[in-house]
XYZ file of C-alpha atoms in Angstrom:
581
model
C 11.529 -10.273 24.402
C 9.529 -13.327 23.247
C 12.020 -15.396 21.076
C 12.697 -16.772 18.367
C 13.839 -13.692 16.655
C 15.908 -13.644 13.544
C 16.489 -9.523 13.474
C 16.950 -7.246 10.263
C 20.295 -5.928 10.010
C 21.250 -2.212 11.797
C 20.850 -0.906 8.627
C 20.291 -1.881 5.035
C 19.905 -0.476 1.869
C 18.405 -2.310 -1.181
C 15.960 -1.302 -4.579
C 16.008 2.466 -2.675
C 15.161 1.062 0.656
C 16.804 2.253 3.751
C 16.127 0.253 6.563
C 16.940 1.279 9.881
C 16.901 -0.947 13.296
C 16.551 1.031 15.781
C 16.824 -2.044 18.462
C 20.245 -2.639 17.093
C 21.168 0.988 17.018
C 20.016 4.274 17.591
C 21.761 7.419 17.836
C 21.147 9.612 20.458
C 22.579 12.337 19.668
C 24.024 14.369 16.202
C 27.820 13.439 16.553
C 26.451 9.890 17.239
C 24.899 10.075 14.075
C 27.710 11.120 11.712
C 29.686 8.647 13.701
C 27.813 5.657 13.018
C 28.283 3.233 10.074
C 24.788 4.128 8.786
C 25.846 7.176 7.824
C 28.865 6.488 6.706
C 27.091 4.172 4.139
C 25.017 6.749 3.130
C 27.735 9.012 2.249
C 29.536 6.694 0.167
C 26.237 5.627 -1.915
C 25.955 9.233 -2.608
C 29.407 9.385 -4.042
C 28.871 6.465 -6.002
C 25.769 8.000 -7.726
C 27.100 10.791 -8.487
C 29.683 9.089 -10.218
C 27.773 6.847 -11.558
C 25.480 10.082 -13.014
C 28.891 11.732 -14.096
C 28.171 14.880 -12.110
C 30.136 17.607 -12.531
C 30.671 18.202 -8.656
C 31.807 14.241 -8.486
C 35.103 15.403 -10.869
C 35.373 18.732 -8.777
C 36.363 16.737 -5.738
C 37.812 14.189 -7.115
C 40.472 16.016 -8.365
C 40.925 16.720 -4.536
C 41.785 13.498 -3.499
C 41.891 10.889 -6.090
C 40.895 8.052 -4.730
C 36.496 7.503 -3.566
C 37.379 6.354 -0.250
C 39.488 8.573 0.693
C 37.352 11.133 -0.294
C 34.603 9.504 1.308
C 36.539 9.497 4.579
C 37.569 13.553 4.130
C 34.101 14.526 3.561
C 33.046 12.697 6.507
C 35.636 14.171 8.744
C 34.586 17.703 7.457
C 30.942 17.125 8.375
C 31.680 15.659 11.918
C 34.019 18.289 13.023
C 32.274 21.592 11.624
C 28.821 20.070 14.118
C 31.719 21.986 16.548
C 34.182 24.125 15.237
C 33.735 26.971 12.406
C 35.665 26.770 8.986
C 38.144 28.894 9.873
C 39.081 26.619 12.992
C 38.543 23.263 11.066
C 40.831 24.882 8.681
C 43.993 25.569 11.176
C 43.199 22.481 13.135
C 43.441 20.248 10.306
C 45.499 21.998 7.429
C 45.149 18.718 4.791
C 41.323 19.556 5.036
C 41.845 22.826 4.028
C 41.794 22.471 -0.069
C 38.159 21.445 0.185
C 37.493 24.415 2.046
C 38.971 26.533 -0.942
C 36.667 25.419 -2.912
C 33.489 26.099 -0.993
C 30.575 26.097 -3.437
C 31.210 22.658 -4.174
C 31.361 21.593 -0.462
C 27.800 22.938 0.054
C 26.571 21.812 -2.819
C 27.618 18.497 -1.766
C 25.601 18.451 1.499
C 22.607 19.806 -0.397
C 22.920 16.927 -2.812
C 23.893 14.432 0.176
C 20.620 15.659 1.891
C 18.516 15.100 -1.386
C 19.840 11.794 -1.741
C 18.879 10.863 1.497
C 14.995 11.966 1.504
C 14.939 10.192 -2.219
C 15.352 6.599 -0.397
C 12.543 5.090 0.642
C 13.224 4.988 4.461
C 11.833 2.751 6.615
C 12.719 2.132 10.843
C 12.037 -0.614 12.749
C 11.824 -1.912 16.736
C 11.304 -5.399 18.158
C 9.012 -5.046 21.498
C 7.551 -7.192 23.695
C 4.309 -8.408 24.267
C 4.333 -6.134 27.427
C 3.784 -2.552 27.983
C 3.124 -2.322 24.046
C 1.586 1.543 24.595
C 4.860 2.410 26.305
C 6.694 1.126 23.523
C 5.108 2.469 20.563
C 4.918 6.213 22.613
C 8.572 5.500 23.259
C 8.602 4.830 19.393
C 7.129 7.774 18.250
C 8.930 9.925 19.930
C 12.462 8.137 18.595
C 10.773 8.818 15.468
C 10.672 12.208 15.729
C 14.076 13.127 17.628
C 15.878 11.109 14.584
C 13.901 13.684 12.486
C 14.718 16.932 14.422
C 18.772 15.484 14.593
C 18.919 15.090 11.106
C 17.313 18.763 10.733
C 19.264 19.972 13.080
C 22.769 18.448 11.931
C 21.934 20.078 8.255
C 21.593 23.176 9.819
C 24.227 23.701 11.169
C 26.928 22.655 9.079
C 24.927 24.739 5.826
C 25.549 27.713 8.475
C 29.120 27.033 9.014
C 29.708 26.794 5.329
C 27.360 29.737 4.247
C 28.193 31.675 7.589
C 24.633 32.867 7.973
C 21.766 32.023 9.271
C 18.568 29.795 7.998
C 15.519 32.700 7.394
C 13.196 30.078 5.696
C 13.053 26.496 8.102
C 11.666 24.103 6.145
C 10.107 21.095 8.686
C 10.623 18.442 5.700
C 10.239 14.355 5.978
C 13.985 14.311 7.089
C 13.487 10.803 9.288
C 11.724 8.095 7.749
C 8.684 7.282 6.378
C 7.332 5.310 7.921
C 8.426 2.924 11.205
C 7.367 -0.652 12.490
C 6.461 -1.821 15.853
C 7.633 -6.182 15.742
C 7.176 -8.344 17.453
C 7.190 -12.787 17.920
C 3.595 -13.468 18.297
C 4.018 -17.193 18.015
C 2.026 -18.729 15.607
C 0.535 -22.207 16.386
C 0.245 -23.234 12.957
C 4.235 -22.535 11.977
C 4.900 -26.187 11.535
C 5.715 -29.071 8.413
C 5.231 -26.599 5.636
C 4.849 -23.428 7.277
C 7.582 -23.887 9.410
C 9.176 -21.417 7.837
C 7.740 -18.679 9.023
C 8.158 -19.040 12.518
C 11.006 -16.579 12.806
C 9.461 -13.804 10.713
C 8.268 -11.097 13.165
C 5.013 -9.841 13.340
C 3.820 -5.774 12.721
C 2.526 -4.507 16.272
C 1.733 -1.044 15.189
C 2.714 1.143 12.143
C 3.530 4.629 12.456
C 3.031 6.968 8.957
C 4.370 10.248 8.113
C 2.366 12.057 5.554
C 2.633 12.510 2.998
C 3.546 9.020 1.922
C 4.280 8.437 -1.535
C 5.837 5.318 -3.446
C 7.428 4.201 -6.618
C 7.021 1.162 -7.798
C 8.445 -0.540 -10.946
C 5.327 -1.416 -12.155
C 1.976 0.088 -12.520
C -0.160 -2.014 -14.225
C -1.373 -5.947 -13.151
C -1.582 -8.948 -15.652
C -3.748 -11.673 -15.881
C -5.205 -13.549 -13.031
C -4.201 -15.557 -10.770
C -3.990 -19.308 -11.038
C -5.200 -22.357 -8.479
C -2.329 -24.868 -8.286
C -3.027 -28.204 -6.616
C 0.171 -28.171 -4.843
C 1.252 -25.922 -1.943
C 3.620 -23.425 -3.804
C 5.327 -23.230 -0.629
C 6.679 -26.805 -0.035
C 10.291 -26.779 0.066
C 10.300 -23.048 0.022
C 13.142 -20.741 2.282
C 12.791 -17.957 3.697
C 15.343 -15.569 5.175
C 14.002 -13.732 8.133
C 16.289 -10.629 8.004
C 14.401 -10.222 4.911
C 10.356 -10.931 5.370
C 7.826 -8.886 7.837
C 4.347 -10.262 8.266
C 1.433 -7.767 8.233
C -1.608 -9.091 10.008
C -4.609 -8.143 8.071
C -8.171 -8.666 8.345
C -9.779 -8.978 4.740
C -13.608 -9.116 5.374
C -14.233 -11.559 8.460
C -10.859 -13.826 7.864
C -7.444 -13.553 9.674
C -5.003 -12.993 6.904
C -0.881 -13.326 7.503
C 0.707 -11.793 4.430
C 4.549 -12.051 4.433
C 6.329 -9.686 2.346
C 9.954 -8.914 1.576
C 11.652 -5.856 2.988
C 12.645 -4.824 -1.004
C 8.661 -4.412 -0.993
C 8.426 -2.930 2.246
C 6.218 -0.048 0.982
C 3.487 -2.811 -0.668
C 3.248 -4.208 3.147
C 3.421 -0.260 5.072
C 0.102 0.180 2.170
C -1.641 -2.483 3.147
C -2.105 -0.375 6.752
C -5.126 2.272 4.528
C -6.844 -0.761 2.724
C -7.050 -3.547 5.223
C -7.390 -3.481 9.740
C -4.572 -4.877 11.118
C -5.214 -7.422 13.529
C -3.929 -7.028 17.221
C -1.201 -9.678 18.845
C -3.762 -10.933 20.580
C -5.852 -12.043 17.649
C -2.960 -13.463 15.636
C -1.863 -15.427 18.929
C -5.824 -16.923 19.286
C -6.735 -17.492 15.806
C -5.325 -19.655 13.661
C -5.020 -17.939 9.725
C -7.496 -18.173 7.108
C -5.668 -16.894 4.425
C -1.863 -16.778 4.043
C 0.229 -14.914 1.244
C 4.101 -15.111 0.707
C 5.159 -12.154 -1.265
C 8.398 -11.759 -2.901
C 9.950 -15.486 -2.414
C 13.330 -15.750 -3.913
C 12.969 -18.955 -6.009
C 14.299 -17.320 -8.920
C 10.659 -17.286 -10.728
C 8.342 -15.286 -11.765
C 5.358 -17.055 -10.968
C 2.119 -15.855 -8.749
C -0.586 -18.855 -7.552
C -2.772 -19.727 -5.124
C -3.718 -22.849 -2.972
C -6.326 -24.529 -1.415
C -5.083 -26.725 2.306
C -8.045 -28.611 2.970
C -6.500 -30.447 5.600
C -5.803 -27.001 7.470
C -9.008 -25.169 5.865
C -6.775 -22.284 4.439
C -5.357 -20.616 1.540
C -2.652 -19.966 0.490
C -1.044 -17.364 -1.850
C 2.876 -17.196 -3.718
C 4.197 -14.646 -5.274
C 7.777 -15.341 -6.480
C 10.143 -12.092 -6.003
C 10.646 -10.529 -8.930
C 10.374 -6.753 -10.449
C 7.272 -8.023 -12.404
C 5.444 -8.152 -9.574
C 6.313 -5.149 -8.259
C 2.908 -3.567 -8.037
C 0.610 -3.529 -5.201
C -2.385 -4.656 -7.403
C -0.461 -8.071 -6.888
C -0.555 -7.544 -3.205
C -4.204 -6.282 -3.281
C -5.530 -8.785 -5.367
C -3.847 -11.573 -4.184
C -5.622 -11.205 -1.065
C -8.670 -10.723 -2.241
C -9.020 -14.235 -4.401
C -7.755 -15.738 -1.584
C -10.909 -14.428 0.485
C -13.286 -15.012 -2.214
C -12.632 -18.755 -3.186
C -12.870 -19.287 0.740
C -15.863 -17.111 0.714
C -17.011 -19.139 -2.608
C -16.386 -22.367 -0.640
C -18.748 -20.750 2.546
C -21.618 -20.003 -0.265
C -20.881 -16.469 -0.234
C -20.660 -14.617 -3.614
C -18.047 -12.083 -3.929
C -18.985 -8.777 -5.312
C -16.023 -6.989 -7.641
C -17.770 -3.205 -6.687
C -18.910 -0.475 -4.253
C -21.516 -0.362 -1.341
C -22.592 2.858 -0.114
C -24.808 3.891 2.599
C -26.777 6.519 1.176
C -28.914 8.585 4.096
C -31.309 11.194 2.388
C -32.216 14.336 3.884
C -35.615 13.141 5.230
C -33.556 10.406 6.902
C -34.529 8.086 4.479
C -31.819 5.390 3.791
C -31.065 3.464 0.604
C -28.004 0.525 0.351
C -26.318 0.696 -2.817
C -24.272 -1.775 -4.805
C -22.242 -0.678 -7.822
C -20.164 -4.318 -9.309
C -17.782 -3.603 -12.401
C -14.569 -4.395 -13.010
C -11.435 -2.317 -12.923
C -11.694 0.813 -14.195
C -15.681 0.789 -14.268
C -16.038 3.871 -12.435
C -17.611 2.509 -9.449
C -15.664 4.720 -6.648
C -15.709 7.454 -9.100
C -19.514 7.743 -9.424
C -19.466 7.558 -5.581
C -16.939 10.517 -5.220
C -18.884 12.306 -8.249
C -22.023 12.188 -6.059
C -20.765 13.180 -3.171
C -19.422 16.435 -4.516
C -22.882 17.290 -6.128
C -23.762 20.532 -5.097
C -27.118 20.386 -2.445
C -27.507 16.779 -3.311
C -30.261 16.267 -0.466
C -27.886 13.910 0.710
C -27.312 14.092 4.379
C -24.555 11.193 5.024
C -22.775 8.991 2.373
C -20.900 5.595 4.127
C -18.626 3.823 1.872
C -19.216 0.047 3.015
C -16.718 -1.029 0.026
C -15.114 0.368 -2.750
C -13.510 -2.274 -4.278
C -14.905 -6.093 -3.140
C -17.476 -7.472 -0.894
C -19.627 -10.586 -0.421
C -23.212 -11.587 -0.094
C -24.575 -14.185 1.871
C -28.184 -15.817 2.313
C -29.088 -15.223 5.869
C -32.516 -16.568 6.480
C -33.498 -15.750 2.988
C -32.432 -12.295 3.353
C -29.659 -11.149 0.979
C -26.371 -9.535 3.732
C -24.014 -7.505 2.386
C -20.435 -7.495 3.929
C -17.469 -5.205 3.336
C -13.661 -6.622 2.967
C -11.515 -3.698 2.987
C -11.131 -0.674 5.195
C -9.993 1.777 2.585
C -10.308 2.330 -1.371
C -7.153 2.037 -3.884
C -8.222 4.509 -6.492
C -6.841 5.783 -9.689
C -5.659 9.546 -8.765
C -6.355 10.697 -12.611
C -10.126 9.931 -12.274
C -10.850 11.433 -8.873
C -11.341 15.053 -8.438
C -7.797 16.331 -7.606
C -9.246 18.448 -4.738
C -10.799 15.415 -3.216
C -7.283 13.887 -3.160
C -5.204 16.491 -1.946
C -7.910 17.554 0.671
C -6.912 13.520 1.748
C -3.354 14.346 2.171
C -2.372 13.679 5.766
C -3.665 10.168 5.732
C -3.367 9.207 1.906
C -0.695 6.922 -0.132
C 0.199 8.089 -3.477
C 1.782 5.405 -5.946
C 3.361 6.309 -8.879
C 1.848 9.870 -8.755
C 3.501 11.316 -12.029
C 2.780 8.090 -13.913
C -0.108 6.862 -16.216
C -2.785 4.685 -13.755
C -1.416 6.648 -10.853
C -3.344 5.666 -7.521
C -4.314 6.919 -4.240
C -5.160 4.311 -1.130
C -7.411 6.558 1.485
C -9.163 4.826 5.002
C -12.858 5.318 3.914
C -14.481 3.416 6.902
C -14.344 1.600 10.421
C -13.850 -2.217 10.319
C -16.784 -2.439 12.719
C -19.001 -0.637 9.925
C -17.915 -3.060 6.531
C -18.499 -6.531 8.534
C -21.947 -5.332 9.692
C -23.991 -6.469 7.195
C -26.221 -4.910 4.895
C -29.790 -5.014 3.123
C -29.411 -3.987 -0.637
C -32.221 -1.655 -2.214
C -29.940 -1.045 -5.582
C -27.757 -3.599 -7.525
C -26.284 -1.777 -10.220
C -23.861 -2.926 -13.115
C -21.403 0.007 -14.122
C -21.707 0.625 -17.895
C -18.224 2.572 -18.686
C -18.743 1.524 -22.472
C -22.418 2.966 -23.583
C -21.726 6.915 -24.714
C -25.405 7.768 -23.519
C -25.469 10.875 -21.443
C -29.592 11.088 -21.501
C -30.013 7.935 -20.016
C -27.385 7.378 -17.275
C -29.328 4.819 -15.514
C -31.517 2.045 -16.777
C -33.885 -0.568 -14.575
C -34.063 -3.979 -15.953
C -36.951 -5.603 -15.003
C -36.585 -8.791 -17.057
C -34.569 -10.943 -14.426
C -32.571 -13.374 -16.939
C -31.592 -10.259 -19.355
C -29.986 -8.659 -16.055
C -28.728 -11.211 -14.839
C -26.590 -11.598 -18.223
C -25.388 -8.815 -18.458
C -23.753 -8.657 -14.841
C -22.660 -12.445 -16.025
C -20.970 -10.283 -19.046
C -18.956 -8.297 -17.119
C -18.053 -6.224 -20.417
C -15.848 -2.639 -19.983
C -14.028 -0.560 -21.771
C -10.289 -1.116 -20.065
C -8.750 1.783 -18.580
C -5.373 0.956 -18.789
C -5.297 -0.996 -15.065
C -4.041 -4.119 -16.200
C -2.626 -5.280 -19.453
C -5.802 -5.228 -21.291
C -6.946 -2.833 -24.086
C -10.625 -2.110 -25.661
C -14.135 -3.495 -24.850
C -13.355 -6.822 -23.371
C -15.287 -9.305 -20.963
C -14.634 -10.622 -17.868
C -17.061 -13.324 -16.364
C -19.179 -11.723 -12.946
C -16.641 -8.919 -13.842
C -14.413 -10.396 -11.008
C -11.642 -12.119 -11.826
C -10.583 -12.951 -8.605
C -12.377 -15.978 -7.435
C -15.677 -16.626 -9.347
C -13.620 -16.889 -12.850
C -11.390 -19.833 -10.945
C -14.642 -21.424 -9.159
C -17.021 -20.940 -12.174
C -19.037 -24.028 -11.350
C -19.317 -23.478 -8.117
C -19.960 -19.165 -8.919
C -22.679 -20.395 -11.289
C -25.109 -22.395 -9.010
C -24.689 -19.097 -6.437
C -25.263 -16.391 -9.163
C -28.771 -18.205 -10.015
C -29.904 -18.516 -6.098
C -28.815 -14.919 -5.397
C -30.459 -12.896 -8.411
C -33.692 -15.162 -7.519
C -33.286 -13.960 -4.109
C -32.378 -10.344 -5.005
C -35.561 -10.234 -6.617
C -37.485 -11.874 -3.888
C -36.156 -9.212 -1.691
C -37.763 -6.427 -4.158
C -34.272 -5.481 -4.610
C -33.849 -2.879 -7.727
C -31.139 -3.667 -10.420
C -30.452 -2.353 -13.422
C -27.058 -0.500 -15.338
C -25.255 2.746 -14.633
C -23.576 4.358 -17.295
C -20.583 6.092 -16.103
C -18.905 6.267 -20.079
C -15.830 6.263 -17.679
C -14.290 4.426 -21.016
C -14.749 6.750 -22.917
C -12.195 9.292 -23.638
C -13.082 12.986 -22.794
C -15.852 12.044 -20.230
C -13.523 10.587 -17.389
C -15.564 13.324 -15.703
C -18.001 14.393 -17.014
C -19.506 10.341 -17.503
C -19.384 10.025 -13.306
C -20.602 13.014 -12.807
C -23.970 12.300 -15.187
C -24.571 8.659 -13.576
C -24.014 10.463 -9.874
C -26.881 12.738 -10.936
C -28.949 9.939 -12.259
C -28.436 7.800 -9.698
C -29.463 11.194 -7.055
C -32.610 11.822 -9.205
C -33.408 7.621 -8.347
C -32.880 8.371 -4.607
C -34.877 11.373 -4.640
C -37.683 10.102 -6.065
């Protein structure tokens, strides 16, 4: 094993994670598990809650043995011995046991609640491997994965059919292991020194291995604001405790990204696996980072900021740890500023939208761009025309769903792709569409207001290809006009204004309420570089219009309560009636 390593405790338990090392220990077997401390832990916590909750079964055994430890350590003892012996033989062999066994009901209803309580924590495993034989370690991983599963199963099986004396008819193959589990490993980094010397400890994801369906609860579900350009590094002086912090190695667009996220927010850095490619080892070991984000530093702020190293040619985002930020639009978004003020600074512009790849039937093939901010109904008018009954589409390819960039290549406007997946409100997709994405989705905050959904919708290889546009739409979500879903604007200023406008009606995504305006509708780079977003908004619409592109408005009325349907729907069949004709 490559050192240094600074390893995460055997097993952990904070904000409802679990954390288990399986390098430090692993149970191989079911008495190992109700052995180990892990479990042990577990089994107190649950006693706690319940007392905490004032449960009635809590005061049922408690008046057993009046004291939470001791209890704790009788329960334990019960579960251990009846993985071998039957009730009536745990009941001769240890006679002081035997008053818990009088009162059966509430000894199984104790390990049904114990197993609840369990599958309720966020659970989360992790190895440390080597740089060598990495496939024989992650098959060697997924397997661990699933025995822990099958002994956990298994151990609830058969101590509900010592206490129930009958067998299991109905075998229900729930999430019983974890989650999800982490391959780490010390890639060193080159650039860990001055500053950044203090992630040189922090392992590194290898591989990440899901088990649908994966859903999380955050504390927040809603973003604020925007983020802010210091001109200091927001990390100088900063500390970081490696037991705590995992580093996901992303690729946003064409940069190398190292985001560094605390284990409390370990299911913001498992999501970032469905929206952005990881990058290999190899590729963290050769490249030094473009972009670098710190997510949950315990300064004891609540502050978020970004900053630009010139001397290293990077940036660099800070997000202090704190429950406010406890959202993965701050992780998302974060990440994306960073890449467009460095895309900004490479005279890209950065597109806040969706690209799609639209082959017809008579293999003819259109490139369309949909910009609007949050809540526009650009992915929704995507999904809306892909479900449209014999469209005469042959092949839809989602190229981005959320943020791209444009460059000039030889006077030819290129459209590029940043993430690998789409993080889409579940209440404005079409719930079949979601569900039918089960195996491979993320749900956040599913019975919540701004619920979302974070689905793979394309190969890295396809959204840093590069792209021709034949469409450059703004999406209207504001204009209740269901007979004219889709307008051309031929007068190039008067478009150009209105995509400079940015206006929607907010959906409830971040803080803000009613029609309001956001400049470019992307508030995640070109509001903090307006100069500079300016001068590159006049040379691209002049080009765009050299290039015979078509733009004009799509009215989605996404905004507008009672057609969060209906309005995607109409501009889908618009915008079909376009391509047809």
């Amino acid at each position: 094993m490559n050192e240094p390593f600074t390893m995460i405790d055997a097993f952990s338990v904070s904000h409802a994670n679990a954390i288990l090392n399986f390098t430090k220990d692993y149970c191989a077997g079911k008495s190992e598990l109700l052995n180990s401390m892990s479990f042990k832990r577990v089994l107190q916590m649950h006693i706690a809650y319940l007392k905490r909750k004032d449960k009635p079964l809590y005061h049922t055994l408690i008046a057993i043995r009046n004291n939470d430890e001791e209890l704790a350590e009788d329960l334990l003892n019960i579960l251990k011995m009846l993985l071998v012996l039957d009730t009536k033989s745990l009941s001769s062999a240890h006679p002081d046991l035997q008053k818990y066994l009088l009162n059966k009901p509430a000894l199984i209803d104790f390990v049904e609640t114990l197993f609840a309580y369990w599958r309720s924590l966020q659970r989360y495993a992790v190895i440390y491997s080597t740089q060598e034989g990495q496939d024989i370690q992650n098959a060697y991983f997924v397997q661990s994965h699933n025995d822990f599963k099958e002994m956990i199963l298994s151990s609830y099986k058969i101590v509900m059919e010592k206490l129930t004396k009958r067998s299991q008819s109905v075998y229900r193959q729930v999430i019983a292991g974890v989650n999800a589990g982490l391959v780490l490993n010390s890639t060193p980094l080159d650039f860990a020194t001055d500053t950044y010397a203090i992630f040189r400890e922090i392992p590194v994801i290898q591989s990440i291995y899901l088990t649908p369906p994966f859903i999380t609860y955050s504390r927040r579900n809603t973003r604020d604001g925007i983020f802010q350009e210091v001109m200091e590094n927001p990390l100088t002086n900063q500390r970081l405790d490696a037991q705590k912090f995992i580093c996901y190695p992303a690729k946003v667009g064409k940069y190398l990204a190292l985001v560094y996220f605390h284990t409390d927010f370990m299911a913001m850095g498992i999501t970032l696996a469905n929206l952005f490619e990881m990058a290999s080892p190899a590729e963290v070991h050769s490249r030094k980072p473009d972009l670098i984000y710190a997510y949950g530093v315990e300064d004891g702020k609540q502050g978020t900021a970004f900053y630009h190293d010139k001397e290293r040619n990077m940036m660099v985002g800070y997000a202090s740890y704190s429950e406010e930020i406890d959202y993965f639009g701050y992780m998302k978004k974060m990440l994306l500023t960073l890449h467009n003020v460095k895309g900004i600074n490479g005279q890209g512009l950065p597109l806040h939208g969706a690209m799609a790849v639209i082959t017809m039937n008579n293999d003819v093939t259109k490139h369309v761009v949909i910009i609007g901010d949050s809540g526009a109904g650009k992915s929704e008018t995507l999904e809306a025309l892909r479900g449209l009954e014999d469209n005469g589409i042959k092949e839809i390819k989602i190229i981005f769903d959320d943020m791209g960039i444009i460059y000039d290549e030889g006077g030819q406007v290129r459209a590029y792709g940043t993430e690998i997946g789409a993080f889409v409100r579940l209440d404005d997709l079409d719930p079949s569409y979601a569900y039918s994405e089960i195996d491979r989705a993320i749900f956040m905050n599913p019975d919540r207001i701004n619920a979302r959904v974070v689905i793979p919708v394309a190969t890295y290889e396809e959204i840093v290809r590069g792209y021709p546009i034949d469409l450059f739409l703004y999406a209207n979500n504001y204009s209740d006009d269901p007979n004219n879903a889709m307008d051309i604007m031929t007068n190039l200023e008067e478009a150009k204004q209105v995509f400079i406008d940015g206006a929607r009606m907010a959906k409830g995504t971040t803080q803000e309420v009613g029609l309001v305006k956001s400049y470019f509708a992307n508030p995640f780079g070109p509001v903090q570089r307006k100069e500079q977003t300016d001068k590159l908004l006049d040379q691209f619409f002049t080009l765009l219009a050299k290039n015979r592109t078509e733009i004009g408005q799509l009215k989605t009325r996404l905004g507008i309560k009672g057609n969060e349907t209906s309005g995607p729907k109409d501009a889908a069949i618009a915008l079909l009636a376009y391509l047809n004709k």
